[in-house]
Amino acid sequence: MPDWLIWMILAVALGVAEALTLTFVLGLVAVAALVAALLGAIGLPVAVQIIGFAATAAAGLVLVRPIMQRQMTRGPDARSGAAALVGRSGVVLREVDGDRGLIKLSGEEWSARCIDEDLVIPVGAHVDVMEIDGATAVVYPREALP
């Protein structure tokens, strides 16, 4: 049996094992086995194949795996829907108090109420969205009120 075929069988076995475990280690070693199979297919000696396998596996584990782990442990970057509106700024269209009001937020009109029930935010004031409660933006004035 040719050397490259042994490496190819090893690569397939490691690839299947990676698909079952999702550790990213076996997949990187499978890629290293494919490199060794390529080296064997072009007729290089077994010692060169082993060196190629070891170098590729080491490079994958040292360089690629930390990047993959970092990407997997990070949460999604993009917030969507109502969660994407938290932290945005809006303009008061109708006076906002602790119970009701109206703001323009991201080009849309939103019902709003002030997070501080004692404050009344006048028309034209800029507000920051603190949270979204159903279809109501809970806001706080961006600048101090007179």
PDB file of C-alpha atoms in Angstrom:
ATOM      1  CA  MET A   1       0.000   0.000   0.000  1.00  0.00           C
ATOM      2  CA  PRO A   2       1.477   3.398  -0.947  1.00  0.00           C
ATOM      3  CA  ASP A   3       2.449   5.839   1.815  1.00  0.00           C
ATOM      4  CA  TRP A   4       0.143   8.577   0.562  1.00  0.00           C
ATOM      5  CA  LEU A   5      -2.873   6.237   0.779  1.00  0.00           C
ATOM      6  CA  ILE A   6      -2.123   5.472   4.435  1.00  0.00           C
ATOM      7  CA  TRP A   7      -1.953   9.220   5.161  1.00  0.00           C
ATOM      8  CA  MET A   8      -5.226   9.744   3.274  1.00  0.00           C
ATOM      9  CA  ILE A   9      -6.994   7.029   5.305  1.00  0.00           C
ATOM     10  CA  LEU A  10      -5.644   8.624   8.500  1.00  0.00           C
ATOM     11  CA  ALA A  11      -6.892  12.047   7.342  1.00  0.00           C
ATOM     12  CA  VAL A  12     -10.398  10.712   6.647  1.00  0.00           C
ATOM     13  CA  ALA A  13     -10.539   8.914   9.992  1.00  0.00           C
ATOM     14  CA  LEU A  14      -9.417  12.034  11.839  1.00  0.00           C
ATOM     15  CA  GLY A  15     -11.923  14.154   9.890  1.00  0.00           C
ATOM     16  CA  VAL A  16     -14.766  11.850  10.890  1.00  0.00           C
ATOM     17  CA  ALA A  17     -13.605  11.883  14.505  1.00  0.00           C
ATOM     18  CA  GLU A  18     -13.490  15.713  14.391  1.00  0.00           C
ATOM     19  CA  ALA A  19     -17.046  15.838  13.071  1.00  0.00           C
ATOM     20  CA  LEU A  20     -18.148  13.786  16.068  1.00  0.00           C
ATOM     21  CA  THR A  21     -16.183  15.669  18.747  1.00  0.00           C
ATOM     22  CA  LEU A  22     -15.911  19.279  17.465  1.00  0.00           C
ATOM     23  CA  THR A  23     -12.657  19.901  19.350  1.00  0.00           C
ATOM     24  CA  PHE A  24     -10.821  21.535  16.407  1.00  0.00           C
ATOM     25  CA  VAL A  25      -7.762  19.467  17.289  1.00  0.00           C
ATOM     26  CA  LEU A  26      -8.510  16.384  15.235  1.00  0.00           C
ATOM     27  CA  GLY A  27      -9.511  18.478  12.232  1.00  0.00           C
ATOM     28  CA  LEU A  28      -6.184  20.306  12.272  1.00  0.00           C
ATOM     29  CA  VAL A  29      -4.323  17.000  12.558  1.00  0.00           C
ATOM     30  CA  ALA A  30      -6.436  15.684   9.648  1.00  0.00           C
ATOM     31  CA  VAL A  31      -5.241  18.628   7.552  1.00  0.00           C
ATOM     32  CA  ALA A  32      -1.669  17.768   8.537  1.00  0.00           C
ATOM     33  CA  ALA A  33      -2.279  14.183   7.375  1.00  0.00           C
ATOM     34  CA  LEU A  34      -3.509  15.540   4.037  1.00  0.00           C
ATOM     35  CA  VAL A  35      -0.278  17.527   3.690  1.00  0.00           C
ATOM     36  CA  ALA A  36       1.702  14.367   4.416  1.00  0.00           C
ATOM     37  CA  ALA A  37      -0.400  12.485   1.823  1.00  0.00           C
ATOM     38  CA  LEU A  38       0.419  15.168  -0.740  1.00  0.00           C
ATOM     39  CA  LEU A  39       4.121  14.881   0.074  1.00  0.00           C
ATOM     40  CA  GLY A  40       3.888  11.109  -0.292  1.00  0.00           C
ATOM     41  CA  ALA A  41       1.983  11.401  -3.572  1.00  0.00           C
ATOM     42  CA  ILE A  42       4.761  13.483  -5.135  1.00  0.00           C
ATOM     43  CA  GLY A  43       7.272  10.815  -4.146  1.00  0.00           C
ATOM     44  CA  LEU A  44       9.102  12.330  -1.182  1.00  0.00           C
ATOM     45  CA  PRO A  45      10.571   9.938   1.402  1.00  0.00           C
ATOM     46  CA  VAL A  46       8.693   8.927   4.562  1.00  0.00           C
ATOM     47  CA  ALA A  47      10.959  11.068   6.769  1.00  0.00           C
ATOM     48  CA  VAL A  48       9.942  14.206   4.824  1.00  0.00           C
ATOM     49  CA  GLN A  49       6.283  13.162   5.054  1.00  0.00           C
ATOM     50  CA  ILE A  50       6.558  12.814   8.842  1.00  0.00           C
ATOM     51  CA  ILE A  51       8.318  16.182   9.144  1.00  0.00           C
ATOM     52  CA  GLY A  52       5.625  17.803   6.981  1.00  0.00           C
ATOM     53  CA  PHE A  53       2.904  16.179   9.073  1.00  0.00           C
ATOM     54  CA  ALA A  54       4.486  17.320  12.354  1.00  0.00           C
ATOM     55  CA  ALA A  55       5.159  20.867  11.132  1.00  0.00           C
ATOM     56  CA  THR A  56       1.648  21.318   9.753  1.00  0.00           C
ATOM     57  CA  ALA A  57       0.016  19.876  12.877  1.00  0.00           C
ATOM     58  CA  ALA A  58       2.134  22.070  15.150  1.00  0.00           C
ATOM     59  CA  ALA A  59       1.430  25.195  13.085  1.00  0.00           C
ATOM     60  CA  GLY A  60      -2.289  24.474  13.106  1.00  0.00           C
ATOM     61  CA  LEU A  61      -2.436  23.865  16.831  1.00  0.00           C
ATOM     62  CA  VAL A  62      -0.291  26.887  17.697  1.00  0.00           C
ATOM     63  CA  LEU A  63      -1.594  29.403  15.152  1.00  0.00           C
ATOM     64  CA  VAL A  64      -5.081  28.398  14.021  1.00  0.00           C
ATOM     65  CA  ARG A  65      -6.700  26.746  17.047  1.00  0.00           C
ATOM     66  CA  PRO A  66      -6.478  29.778  19.379  1.00  0.00           C
ATOM     67  CA  ILE A  67      -8.175  31.920  16.726  1.00  0.00           C
ATOM     68  CA  MET A  68     -10.923  29.348  16.254  1.00  0.00           C
ATOM     69  CA  GLN A  69     -11.493  29.046  20.010  1.00  0.00           C
ATOM     70  CA  ARG A  70     -11.664  32.822  20.400  1.00  0.00           C
ATOM     71  CA  GLN A  71     -14.286  33.025  17.654  1.00  0.00           C
ATOM     72  CA  MET A  72     -16.354  30.242  19.190  1.00  0.00           C
ATOM     73  CA  THR A  73     -16.359  31.717  22.707  1.00  0.00           C
ATOM     74  CA  ARG A  74     -17.315  35.218  21.543  1.00  0.00           C
ATOM     75  CA  GLY A  75     -20.970  35.983  21.366  1.00  0.00           C
ATOM     76  CA  PRO A  76     -22.563  37.421  18.289  1.00  0.00           C
ATOM     77  CA  ASP A  77     -21.358  40.933  17.502  1.00  0.00           C
ATOM     78  CA  ALA A  78     -24.503  42.219  15.918  1.00  0.00           C
ATOM     79  CA  ARG A  79     -27.570  42.895  17.999  1.00  0.00           C
ATOM     80  CA  SER A  80     -30.838  42.885  16.119  1.00  0.00           C
ATOM     81  CA  GLY A  81     -34.437  43.831  16.680  1.00  0.00           C
ATOM     82  CA  ALA A  82     -35.323  45.825  19.755  1.00  0.00           C
ATOM     83  CA  ALA A  83     -32.024  44.944  21.454  1.00  0.00           C
ATOM     84  CA  ALA A  84     -30.188  46.900  18.744  1.00  0.00           C
ATOM     85  CA  LEU A  85     -31.989  50.085  19.811  1.00  0.00           C
ATOM     86  CA  VAL A  86     -30.669  50.070  23.376  1.00  0.00           C
ATOM     87  CA  GLY A  87     -27.969  52.716  23.673  1.00  0.00           C
ATOM     88  CA  ARG A  88     -29.161  54.683  20.646  1.00  0.00           C
ATOM     89  CA  SER A  89     -30.143  58.324  20.736  1.00  0.00           C
ATOM     90  CA  GLY A  90     -33.547  59.735  19.867  1.00  0.00           C
ATOM     91  CA  VAL A  91     -35.387  63.067  19.755  1.00  0.00           C
ATOM     92  CA  VAL A  92     -38.528  63.802  21.736  1.00  0.00           C
ATOM     93  CA  LEU A  93     -41.550  64.504  19.495  1.00  0.00           C
ATOM     94  CA  ARG A  94     -44.149  64.679  22.277  1.00  0.00           C
ATOM     95  CA  GLU A  95     -43.296  65.413  25.907  1.00  0.00           C
ATOM     96  CA  VAL A  96     -42.010  62.303  27.710  1.00  0.00           C
ATOM     97  CA  ASP A  97     -42.789  61.641  31.385  1.00  0.00           C
ATOM     98  CA  GLY A  98     -42.880  58.532  33.546  1.00  0.00           C
ATOM     99  CA  ASP A  99     -45.998  57.213  31.803  1.00  0.00           C
ATOM    100  CA  ARG A 100     -46.063  58.294  28.158  1.00  0.00           C
ATOM    101  CA  GLY A 101     -44.445  60.225  25.370  1.00  0.00           C
ATOM    102  CA  LEU A 102     -43.254  59.943  21.786  1.00  0.00           C
ATOM    103  CA  ILE A 103     -39.734  59.933  20.351  1.00  0.00           C
ATOM    104  CA  LYS A 104     -38.136  59.579  16.947  1.00  0.00           C
ATOM    105  CA  LEU A 105     -35.671  56.690  17.063  1.00  0.00           C
ATOM    106  CA  SER A 106     -33.775  55.306  14.062  1.00  0.00           C
ATOM    107  CA  GLY A 107     -36.184  57.016  11.683  1.00  0.00           C
ATOM    108  CA  GLU A 108     -39.289  55.620  13.382  1.00  0.00           C
ATOM    109  CA  GLU A 109     -41.715  56.993  15.934  1.00  0.00           C
ATOM    110  CA  TRP A 110     -41.683  55.085  19.214  1.00  0.00           C
ATOM    111  CA  SER A 111     -43.842  55.406  22.276  1.00  0.00           C
ATOM    112  CA  ALA A 112     -41.614  56.257  25.188  1.00  0.00           C
ATOM    113  CA  ARG A 113     -41.509  56.783  28.902  1.00  0.00           C
ATOM    114  CA  CYS A 114     -38.807  58.218  31.115  1.00  0.00           C
ATOM    115  CA  ILE A 115     -36.872  55.833  33.336  1.00  0.00           C
ATOM    116  CA  ASP A 116     -37.009  58.510  36.073  1.00  0.00           C
ATOM    117  CA  GLU A 117     -40.723  58.904  36.814  1.00  0.00           C
ATOM    118  CA  ASP A 118     -40.215  62.396  38.265  1.00  0.00           C
ATOM    119  CA  LEU A 119     -38.653  63.857  35.102  1.00  0.00           C
ATOM    120  CA  VAL A 120     -40.540  65.454  32.244  1.00  0.00           C
ATOM    121  CA  ILE A 121     -38.519  65.653  29.037  1.00  0.00           C
ATOM    122  CA  PRO A 122     -39.578  68.492  26.712  1.00  0.00           C
ATOM    123  CA  VAL A 123     -40.105  68.329  22.934  1.00  0.00           C
ATOM    124  CA  GLY A 124     -36.854  68.570  20.971  1.00  0.00           C
ATOM    125  CA  ALA A 125     -34.649  67.166  23.735  1.00  0.00           C
ATOM    126  CA  HIS A 126     -32.233  64.364  22.901  1.00  0.00           C
ATOM    127  CA  VAL A 127     -32.637  61.153  24.851  1.00  0.00           C
ATOM    128  CA  ASP A 128     -30.743  57.888  25.165  1.00  0.00           C
ATOM    129  CA  VAL A 129     -32.607  54.584  25.069  1.00  0.00           C
ATOM    130  CA  MET A 130     -31.917  52.645  28.252  1.00  0.00           C
ATOM    131  CA  GLU A 131     -34.094  49.635  27.456  1.00  0.00           C
ATOM    132  CA  ILE A 132     -37.016  48.490  25.340  1.00  0.00           C
ATOM    133  CA  ASP A 133     -40.112  47.419  27.266  1.00  0.00           C
ATOM    134  CA  GLY A 134     -42.476  45.780  24.784  1.00  0.00           C
ATOM    135  CA  ALA A 135     -43.162  48.492  22.205  1.00  0.00           C
ATOM    136  CA  THR A 136     -42.061  51.330  24.505  1.00  0.00           C
ATOM    137  CA  ALA A 137     -38.600  52.847  24.651  1.00  0.00           C
ATOM    138  CA  VAL A 138     -37.484  53.604  28.192  1.00  0.00           C
ATOM    139  CA  VAL A 139     -35.373  56.752  27.914  1.00  0.00           C
ATOM    140  CA  TYR A 140     -33.266  59.223  29.843  1.00  0.00           C
ATOM    141  CA  PRO A 141     -32.331  62.756  28.772  1.00  0.00           C
ATOM    142  CA  ARG A 142     -28.912  63.081  27.186  1.00  0.00           C
ATOM    143  CA  GLU A 143     -28.282  66.577  28.605  1.00  0.00           C
ATOM    144  CA  ALA A 144     -29.307  67.982  31.963  1.00  0.00           C
ATOM    145  CA  LEU A 145     -32.778  69.490  31.877  1.00  0.00           C
ATOM    146  CA  PRO A 146     -33.339  73.114  32.897  1.00  0.00           C
TER     147      PRO A 146
END
